[in-house]
XYZ file of C-alpha atoms in Angstrom:
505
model
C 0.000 0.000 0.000
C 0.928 3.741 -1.050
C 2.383 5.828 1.838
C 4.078 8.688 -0.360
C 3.939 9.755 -3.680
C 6.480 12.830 -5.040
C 5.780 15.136 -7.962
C 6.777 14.101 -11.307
C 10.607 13.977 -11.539
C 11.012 13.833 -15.271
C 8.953 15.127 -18.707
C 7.751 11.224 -19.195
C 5.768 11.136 -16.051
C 7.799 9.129 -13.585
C 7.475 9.930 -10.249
C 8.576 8.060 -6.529
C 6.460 6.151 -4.600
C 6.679 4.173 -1.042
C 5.214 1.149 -0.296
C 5.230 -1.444 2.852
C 6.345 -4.455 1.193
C 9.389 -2.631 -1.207
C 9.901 0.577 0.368
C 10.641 3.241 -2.759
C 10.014 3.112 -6.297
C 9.785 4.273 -9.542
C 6.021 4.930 -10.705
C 4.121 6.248 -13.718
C 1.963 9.018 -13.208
C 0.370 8.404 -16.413
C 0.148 6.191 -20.073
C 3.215 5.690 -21.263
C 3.803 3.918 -24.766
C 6.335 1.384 -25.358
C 9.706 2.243 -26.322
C 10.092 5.216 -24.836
C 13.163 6.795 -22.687
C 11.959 7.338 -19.237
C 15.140 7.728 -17.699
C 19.316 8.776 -18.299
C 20.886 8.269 -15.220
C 24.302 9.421 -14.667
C 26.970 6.872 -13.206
C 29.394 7.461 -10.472
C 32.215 5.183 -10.170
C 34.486 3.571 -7.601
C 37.237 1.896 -8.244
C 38.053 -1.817 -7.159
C 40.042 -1.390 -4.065
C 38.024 1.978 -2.674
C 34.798 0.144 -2.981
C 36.480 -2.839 -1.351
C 37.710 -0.657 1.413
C 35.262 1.450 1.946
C 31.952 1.075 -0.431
C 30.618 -2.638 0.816
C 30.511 -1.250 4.020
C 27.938 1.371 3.303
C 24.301 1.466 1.991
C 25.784 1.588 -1.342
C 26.306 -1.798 -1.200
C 23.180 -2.362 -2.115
C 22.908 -0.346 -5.034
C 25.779 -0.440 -7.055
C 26.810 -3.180 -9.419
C 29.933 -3.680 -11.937
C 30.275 -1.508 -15.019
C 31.617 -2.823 -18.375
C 35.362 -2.115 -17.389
C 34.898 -3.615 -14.162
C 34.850 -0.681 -12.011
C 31.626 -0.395 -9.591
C 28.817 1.889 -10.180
C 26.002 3.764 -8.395
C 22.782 4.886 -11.370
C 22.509 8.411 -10.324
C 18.825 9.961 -10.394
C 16.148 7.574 -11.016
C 18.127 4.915 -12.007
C 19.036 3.179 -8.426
C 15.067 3.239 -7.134
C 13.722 1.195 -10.044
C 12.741 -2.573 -8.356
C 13.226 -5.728 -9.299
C 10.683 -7.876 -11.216
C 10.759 -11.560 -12.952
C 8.585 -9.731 -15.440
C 10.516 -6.038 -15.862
C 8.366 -3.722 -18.443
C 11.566 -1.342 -18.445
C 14.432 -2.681 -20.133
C 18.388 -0.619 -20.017
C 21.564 -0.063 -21.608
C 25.369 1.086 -20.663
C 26.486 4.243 -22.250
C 30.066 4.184 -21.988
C 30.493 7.428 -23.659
C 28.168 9.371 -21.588
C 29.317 6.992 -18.797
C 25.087 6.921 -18.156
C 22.374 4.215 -18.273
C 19.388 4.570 -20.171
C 16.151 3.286 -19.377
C 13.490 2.571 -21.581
C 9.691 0.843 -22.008
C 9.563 -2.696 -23.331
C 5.833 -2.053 -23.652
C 2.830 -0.077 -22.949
C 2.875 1.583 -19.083
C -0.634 1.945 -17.674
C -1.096 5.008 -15.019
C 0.267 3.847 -11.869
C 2.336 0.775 -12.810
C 5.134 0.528 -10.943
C 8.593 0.608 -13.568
C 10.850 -2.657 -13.177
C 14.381 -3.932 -14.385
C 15.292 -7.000 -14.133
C 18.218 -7.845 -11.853
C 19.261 -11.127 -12.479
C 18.499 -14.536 -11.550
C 20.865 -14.231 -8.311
C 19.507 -12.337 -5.673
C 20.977 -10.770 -2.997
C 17.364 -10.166 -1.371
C 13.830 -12.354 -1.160
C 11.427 -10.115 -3.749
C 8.757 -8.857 -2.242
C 5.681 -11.348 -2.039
C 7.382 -14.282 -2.538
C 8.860 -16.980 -0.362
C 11.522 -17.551 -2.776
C 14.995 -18.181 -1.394
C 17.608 -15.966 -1.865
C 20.185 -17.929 -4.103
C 23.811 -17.970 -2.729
C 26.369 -16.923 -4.828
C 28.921 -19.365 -6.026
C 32.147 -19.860 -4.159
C 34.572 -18.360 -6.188
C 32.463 -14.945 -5.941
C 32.280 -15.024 -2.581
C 35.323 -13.132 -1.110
C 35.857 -11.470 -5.301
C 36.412 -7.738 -3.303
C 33.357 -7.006 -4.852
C 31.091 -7.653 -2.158
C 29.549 -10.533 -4.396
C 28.195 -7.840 -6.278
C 30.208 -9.260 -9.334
C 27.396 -11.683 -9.864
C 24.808 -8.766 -10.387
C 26.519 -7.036 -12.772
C 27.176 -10.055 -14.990
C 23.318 -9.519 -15.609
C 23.079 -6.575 -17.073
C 23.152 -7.820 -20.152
C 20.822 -11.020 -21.018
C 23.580 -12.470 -23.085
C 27.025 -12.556 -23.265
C 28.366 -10.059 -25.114
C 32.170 -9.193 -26.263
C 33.385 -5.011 -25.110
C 32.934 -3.373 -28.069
C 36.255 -2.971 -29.277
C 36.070 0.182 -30.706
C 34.921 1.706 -27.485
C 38.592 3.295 -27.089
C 40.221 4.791 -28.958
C 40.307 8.264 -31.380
C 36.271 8.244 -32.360
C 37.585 9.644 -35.755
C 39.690 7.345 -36.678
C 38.680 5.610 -40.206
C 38.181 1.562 -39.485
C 39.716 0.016 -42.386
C 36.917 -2.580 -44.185
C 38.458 -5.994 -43.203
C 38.192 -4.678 -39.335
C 34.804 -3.528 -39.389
C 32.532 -5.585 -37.331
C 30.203 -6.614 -40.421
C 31.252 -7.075 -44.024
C 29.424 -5.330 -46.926
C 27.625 -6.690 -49.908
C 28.780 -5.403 -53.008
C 26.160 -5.503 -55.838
C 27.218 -6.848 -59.094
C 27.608 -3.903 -62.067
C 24.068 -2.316 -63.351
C 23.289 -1.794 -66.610
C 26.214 -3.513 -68.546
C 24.087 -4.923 -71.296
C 21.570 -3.300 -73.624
C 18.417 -4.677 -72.221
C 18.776 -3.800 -68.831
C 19.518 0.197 -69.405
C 16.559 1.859 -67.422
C 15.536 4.838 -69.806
C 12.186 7.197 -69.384
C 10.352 9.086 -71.852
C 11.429 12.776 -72.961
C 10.463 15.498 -75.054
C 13.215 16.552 -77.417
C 13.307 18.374 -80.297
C 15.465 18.943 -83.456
C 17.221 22.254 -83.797
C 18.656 22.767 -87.305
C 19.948 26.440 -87.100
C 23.268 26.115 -84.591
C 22.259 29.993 -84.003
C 18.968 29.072 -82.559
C 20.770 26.836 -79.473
C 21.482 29.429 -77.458
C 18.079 30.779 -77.880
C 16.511 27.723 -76.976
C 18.664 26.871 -73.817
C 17.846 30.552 -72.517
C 13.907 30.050 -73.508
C 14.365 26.298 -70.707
C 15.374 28.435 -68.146
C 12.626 30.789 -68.680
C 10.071 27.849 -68.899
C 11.158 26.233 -65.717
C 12.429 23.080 -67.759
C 15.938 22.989 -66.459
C 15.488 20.610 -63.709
C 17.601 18.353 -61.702
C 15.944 15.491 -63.190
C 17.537 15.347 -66.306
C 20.788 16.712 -65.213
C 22.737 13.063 -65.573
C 21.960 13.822 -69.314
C 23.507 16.260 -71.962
C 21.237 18.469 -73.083
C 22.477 18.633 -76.793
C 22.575 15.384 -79.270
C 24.608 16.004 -82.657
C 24.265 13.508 -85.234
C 25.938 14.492 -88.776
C 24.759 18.340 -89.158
C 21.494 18.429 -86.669
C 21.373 19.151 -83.156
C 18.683 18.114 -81.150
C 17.970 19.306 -77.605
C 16.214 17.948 -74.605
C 13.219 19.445 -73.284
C 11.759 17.122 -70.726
C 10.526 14.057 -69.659
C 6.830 13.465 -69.884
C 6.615 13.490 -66.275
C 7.502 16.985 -65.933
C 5.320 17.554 -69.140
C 2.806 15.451 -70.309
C 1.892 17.874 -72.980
C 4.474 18.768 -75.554
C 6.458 21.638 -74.411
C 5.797 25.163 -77.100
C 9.010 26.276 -78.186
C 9.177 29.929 -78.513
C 7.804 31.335 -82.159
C 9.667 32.417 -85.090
C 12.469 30.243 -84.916
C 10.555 27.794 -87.771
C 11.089 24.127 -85.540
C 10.014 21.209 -86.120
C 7.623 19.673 -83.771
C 8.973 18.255 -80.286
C 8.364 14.564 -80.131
C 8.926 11.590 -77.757
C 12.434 9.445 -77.106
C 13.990 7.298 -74.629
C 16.693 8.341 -72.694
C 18.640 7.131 -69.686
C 17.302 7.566 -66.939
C 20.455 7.153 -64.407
C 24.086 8.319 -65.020
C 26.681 5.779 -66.450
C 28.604 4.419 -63.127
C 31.077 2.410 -65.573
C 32.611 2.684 -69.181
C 30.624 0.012 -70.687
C 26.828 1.099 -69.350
C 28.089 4.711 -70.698
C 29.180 3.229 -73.826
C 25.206 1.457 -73.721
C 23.234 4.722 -72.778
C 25.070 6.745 -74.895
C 23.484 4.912 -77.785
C 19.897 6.701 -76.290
C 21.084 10.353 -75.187
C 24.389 11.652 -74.187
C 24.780 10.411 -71.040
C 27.105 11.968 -67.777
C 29.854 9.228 -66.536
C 30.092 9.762 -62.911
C 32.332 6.533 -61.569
C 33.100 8.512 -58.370
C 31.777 6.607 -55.153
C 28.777 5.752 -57.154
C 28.394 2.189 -55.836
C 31.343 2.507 -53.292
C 30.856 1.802 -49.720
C 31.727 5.231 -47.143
C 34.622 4.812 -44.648
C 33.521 4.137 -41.052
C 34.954 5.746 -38.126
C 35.935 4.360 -34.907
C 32.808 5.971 -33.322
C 30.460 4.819 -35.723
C 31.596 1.511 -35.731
C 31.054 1.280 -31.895
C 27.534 3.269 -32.098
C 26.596 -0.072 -34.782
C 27.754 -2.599 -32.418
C 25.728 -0.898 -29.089
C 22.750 -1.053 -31.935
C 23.184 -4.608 -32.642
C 23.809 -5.221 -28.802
C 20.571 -4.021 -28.278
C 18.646 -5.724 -31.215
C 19.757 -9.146 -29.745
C 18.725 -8.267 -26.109
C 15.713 -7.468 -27.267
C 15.257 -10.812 -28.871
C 15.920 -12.570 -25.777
C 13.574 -10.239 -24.458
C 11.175 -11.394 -26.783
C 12.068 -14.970 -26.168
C 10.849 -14.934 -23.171
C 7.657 -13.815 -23.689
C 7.050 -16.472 -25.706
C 8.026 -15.462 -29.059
C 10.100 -16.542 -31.551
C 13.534 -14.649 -30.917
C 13.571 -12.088 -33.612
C 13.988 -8.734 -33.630
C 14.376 -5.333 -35.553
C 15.638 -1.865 -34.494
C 16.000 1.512 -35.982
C 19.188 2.991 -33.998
C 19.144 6.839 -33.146
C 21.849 8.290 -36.009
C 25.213 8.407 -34.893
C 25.723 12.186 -36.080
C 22.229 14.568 -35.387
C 24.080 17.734 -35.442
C 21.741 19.052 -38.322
C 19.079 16.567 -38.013
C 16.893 18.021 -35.333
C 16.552 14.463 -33.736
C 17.334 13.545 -30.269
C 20.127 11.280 -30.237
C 18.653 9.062 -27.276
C 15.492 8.435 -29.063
C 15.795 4.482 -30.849
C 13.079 2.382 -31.743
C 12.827 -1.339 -31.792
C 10.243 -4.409 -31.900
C 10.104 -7.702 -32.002
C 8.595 -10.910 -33.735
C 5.020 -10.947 -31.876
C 3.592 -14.366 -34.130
C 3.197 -16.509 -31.667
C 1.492 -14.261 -28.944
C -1.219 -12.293 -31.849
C -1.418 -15.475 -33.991
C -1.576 -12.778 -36.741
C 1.271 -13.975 -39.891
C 1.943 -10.440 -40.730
C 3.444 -9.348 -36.937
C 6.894 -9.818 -38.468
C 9.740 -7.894 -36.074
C 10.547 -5.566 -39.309
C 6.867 -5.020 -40.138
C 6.098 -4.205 -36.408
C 8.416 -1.322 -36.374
C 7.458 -0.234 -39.444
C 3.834 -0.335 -38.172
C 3.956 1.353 -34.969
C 6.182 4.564 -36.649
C 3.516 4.321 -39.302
C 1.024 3.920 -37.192
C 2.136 6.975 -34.686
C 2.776 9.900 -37.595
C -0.952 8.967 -38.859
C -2.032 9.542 -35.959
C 0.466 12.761 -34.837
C -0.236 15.873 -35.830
C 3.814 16.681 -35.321
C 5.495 16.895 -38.559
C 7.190 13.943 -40.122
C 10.094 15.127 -38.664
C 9.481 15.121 -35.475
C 10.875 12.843 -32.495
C 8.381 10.594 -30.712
C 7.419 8.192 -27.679
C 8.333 5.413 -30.320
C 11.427 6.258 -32.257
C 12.863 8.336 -35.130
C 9.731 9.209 -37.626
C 12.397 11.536 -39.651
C 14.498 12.019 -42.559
C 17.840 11.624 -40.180
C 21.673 11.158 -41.089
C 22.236 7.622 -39.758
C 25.595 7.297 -39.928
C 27.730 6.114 -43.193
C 26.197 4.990 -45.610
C 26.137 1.415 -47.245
C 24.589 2.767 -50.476
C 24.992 0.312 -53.809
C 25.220 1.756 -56.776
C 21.508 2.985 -58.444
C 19.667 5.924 -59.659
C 20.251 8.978 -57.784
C 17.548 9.897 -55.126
C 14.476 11.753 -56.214
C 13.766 15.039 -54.807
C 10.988 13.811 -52.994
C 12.119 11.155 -51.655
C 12.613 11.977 -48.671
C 11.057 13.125 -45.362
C 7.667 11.715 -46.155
C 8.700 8.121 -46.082
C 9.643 6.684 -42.747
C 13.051 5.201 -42.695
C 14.601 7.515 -45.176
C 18.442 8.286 -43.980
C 18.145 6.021 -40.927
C 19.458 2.138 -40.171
C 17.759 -0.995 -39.104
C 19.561 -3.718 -37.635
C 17.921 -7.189 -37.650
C 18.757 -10.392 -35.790
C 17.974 -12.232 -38.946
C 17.621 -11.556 -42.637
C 14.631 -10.084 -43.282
C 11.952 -11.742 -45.560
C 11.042 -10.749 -49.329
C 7.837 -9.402 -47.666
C 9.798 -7.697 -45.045
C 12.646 -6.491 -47.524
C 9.975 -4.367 -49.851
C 8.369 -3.013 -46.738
C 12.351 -1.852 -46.119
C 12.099 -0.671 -49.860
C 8.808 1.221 -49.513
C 9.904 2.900 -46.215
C 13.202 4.192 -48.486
C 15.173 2.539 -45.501
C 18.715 3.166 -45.996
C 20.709 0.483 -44.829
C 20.050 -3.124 -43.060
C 22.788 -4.605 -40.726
C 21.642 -8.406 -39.831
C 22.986 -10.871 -37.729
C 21.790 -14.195 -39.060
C 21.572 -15.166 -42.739
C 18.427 -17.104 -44.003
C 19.378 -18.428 -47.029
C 16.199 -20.084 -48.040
C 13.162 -17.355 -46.942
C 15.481 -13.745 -46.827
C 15.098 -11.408 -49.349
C 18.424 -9.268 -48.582
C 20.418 -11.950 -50.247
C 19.240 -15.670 -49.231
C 16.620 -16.656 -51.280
C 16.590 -13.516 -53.545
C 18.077 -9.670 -53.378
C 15.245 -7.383 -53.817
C 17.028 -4.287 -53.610
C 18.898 -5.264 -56.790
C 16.105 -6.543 -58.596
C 15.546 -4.681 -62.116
C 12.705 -2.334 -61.944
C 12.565 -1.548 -57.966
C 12.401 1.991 -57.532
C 14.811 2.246 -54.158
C 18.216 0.257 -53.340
C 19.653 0.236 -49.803
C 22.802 -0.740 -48.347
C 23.111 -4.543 -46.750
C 25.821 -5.876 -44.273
C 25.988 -9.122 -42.612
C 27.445 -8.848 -38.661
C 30.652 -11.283 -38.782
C 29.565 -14.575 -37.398
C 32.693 -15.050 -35.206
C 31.811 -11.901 -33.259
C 29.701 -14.375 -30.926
C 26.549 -11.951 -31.332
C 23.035 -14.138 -31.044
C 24.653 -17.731 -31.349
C 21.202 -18.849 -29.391
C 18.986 -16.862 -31.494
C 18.410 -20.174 -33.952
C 15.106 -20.263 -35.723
C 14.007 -23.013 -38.264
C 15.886 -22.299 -41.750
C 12.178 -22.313 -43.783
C 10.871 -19.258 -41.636
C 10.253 -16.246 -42.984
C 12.221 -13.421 -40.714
């Protein structure tokens, strides 16, 4: 029963409460959705020997637990009231650069509901209402210096995980490729034989006075025809003694375009033309045959250098899409899961860098087919802007619904990105990382959303669609191509995360 309650303590609704049975503890004072950061605590550390000297001795002993480089730590804030539960709705994360935790909503939070972590399986304490013994520590952590504390920390983390290895170090420093934590698939050359140039319609018309081209160019800018949309393309074709020049493409003008009087032309009329720039010699050799086409080899296909810092922000992401699949694992579903990571640069973006979003396979528990882990987090951010009347760019309870800089990019070489492709799709700019290869169904979602890159953990080579059983993204005639990495399989990530090989992920 409530003795206390304090004012909210935080902008998501938090607040302390006292009860008989667990003395203090974190509380919400309202709904609050899943996913959502509740809570960045900040973490003061003592060393081995002081706590051993001095720390165990103290109340803190029953608050602190072992950080990732084995120094003991006390959550600051909110962070050291939140109780223990079999069944935590508030799962957390180590930020060693911030040197912080971060709490966060697994799922929904009705008014009132007290906020949980989950400790660990050995407990120094009985929980409250239960007549559970409290399970002794093993032998060797006895007498560790640590109080027996060691033990706690080790569950942080649901799984084992290696230290990120680029956690030290210059954040700047470029990562050469063969040390990056995932390797990088590399799309075979586009449009090296005639019948798969992509070309689009265009308006074009024959100029046979050479005085009347400088007319014409200066009458395109007039007519608001000089667009970025052709601008892979020359504007002028000479064959033998005629020019012809490129109006538009029947997009921009579905009527033919008037060319200005008293210059005695022809009619315009219709032609293909590329409708991408020539990445190597032989597809510009191929498109030139249709227009004059632009040869722009220059990173066009390439993959970006990665930074030390990036390269640890993409392992924390992939730490914490595999937690959440054990998360998900034991609440009876099938151990998948997807997340969108907050971009590692948002200098410019306007989005909160401790805002992530991530979801899991929920199959089993809806008995609905669709509830894949990459369609539910698609959903919910789809789901949340219909609903919002923020702008698309805005940050929400759920994640990133914004046109973000993610990090480097994984691009393979394509057609350049349309204007407008951009803020009103969800995942434009931004990564998801996946414990296993998403599905065909899954990988168009990842197509329509303009997602641009996926990072997964576990190939499935007969059901994925990011290179198993097909690779949409570099199927002729899709509209959008995104980066794909697999996570190196002897970095120990998710080695229990096994699903049957015919599933659809």
């Amino acid at each position: 029963m409530a003795s206390a309650t304090a004012p909210h303590l935080n902008n998501t609704g938090c607040m302390i409460r006292r009860t008989n049975d667990k003395g203090r503890g974190v509380y919400a004072s309202r709904s609050i959705p899943a996913q959502t950061l509740i809570e960045i605590s900040p973490v003061l550390f003592f060393s081995k020997e002081e706590y051993a000297k001095h720390g165990k001795f103290t109340v803190l002993d029953d608050y602190t637990f072992k950080w990732a480089d084995g120094r003991m730590a006390l959550a600051l804030g909110l962070g050291s009231l939140f109780n223990h539960s079999e069944r935590p709705n508030v799962s957390y994360a180590l930020d060693t650069y911030t040197e912080s935790i971060k709490y966060t909503t697994v799922r929904d939070i009705a008014p009132d509901e007290e906020l949980c972590i989950f400790y660990g399986h050995n407990l120094w304490f009985r929980p409250a209402g239960t007549s559970e013994k409290v399970a002794a520590l093993p032998e060797s952590d006895a007498e560790d210096g640590w109080g027996g504390f060691s033990a706690v920390g080790e569950c942080a983390d649901p799984s084992p995980f290696q230290q990120s290895p680029f956690e030290k170090g210059d954040p700047d420093e470029v990562i050469p490729e063969e040390e990056l934590p995932f390797t990088r698939y590399k799309p075979p050359p586009e449009e090296e034989d005639l019948d798969s140039i992509r070309t689009v319609e265009a308006w074009v018309v024959d100029v046979p006075n050479p005085r009347h081209i400088t007319k014409m160019l200066k009458w395109l800018r007039q007519a608001g025809l000089e667009t970025p949309d052709l601008g892979h393309l020359k504007r002028i074709r000479k064959i033998d003694d005629t020019a012809t020049l490129l109006l538009a493409t029947l997009v921009q003008s579905p009527t033919s375009p008037s060319p200005p009087s008293g210059l005695d032309l022809p009619p315009p009329y219709v032609t293909l033309v590329p409708s991408a720039p020539a990445l190597t010699p032989i597809s510009l050799k191929l498109k030139s045959t249709f227009w004059p086409t632009l040869f722009t080899p220059s990173r066009k296909g390439e993959a970006e250098e990665w930074t030390r810092g990036q390269a640890h922000w993409a392992w924390q992401a992939m730490k914490t899409t595999v937690i959440a699949a054990h998360d998900a694992r034991s609440r009876g579903e099938m151990p998948i899961a997807a997340h969108v990571a907050a971009p590692y640069e948002t200098g410019t973006t306007g989005v909160s860098p401790d805002r992530s979003f991530t979801g899991w396979d929920t199959r089993q528990s809806s008995a609905h087919p669709l509830r894949h882990a990459v369609i539910n987090v698609v959903r919910k951010m789809a789901d949340y802007q219909a609903s919002s009347s923020t702008p698309a760019r805005a940050e929400t309870p759920f994640g990133l619904i914004s046109s973000a800089s993610s990090g480097p990019a994984m691009t393979m070489s394509g057609d350049a990105e349309e204007p407008r492709n951009g803020a009103n799709y969800l995942l434009t700019s931004l990564t998801m990382f996946t414990t296993h290869e998403p599905c065909i169904m899954c990988s168009m979602a990842l197509i329509h959303s303009r997602v641009k890159e996926i990072v997964y953990l576990r190939k499935m080579p007969r059901t994925g669609g990011c290179g198993g059983a097909t690779c949409l993204p570099t199927l002729k005639g899709v509209n959008h191509r995104f980066g794909i990495a697999h996570w190196k399989e002897d970095l120990n990530f998710g080695e229990d995360l096994h699903v049957d090989d015919t599933l659809d992920a």
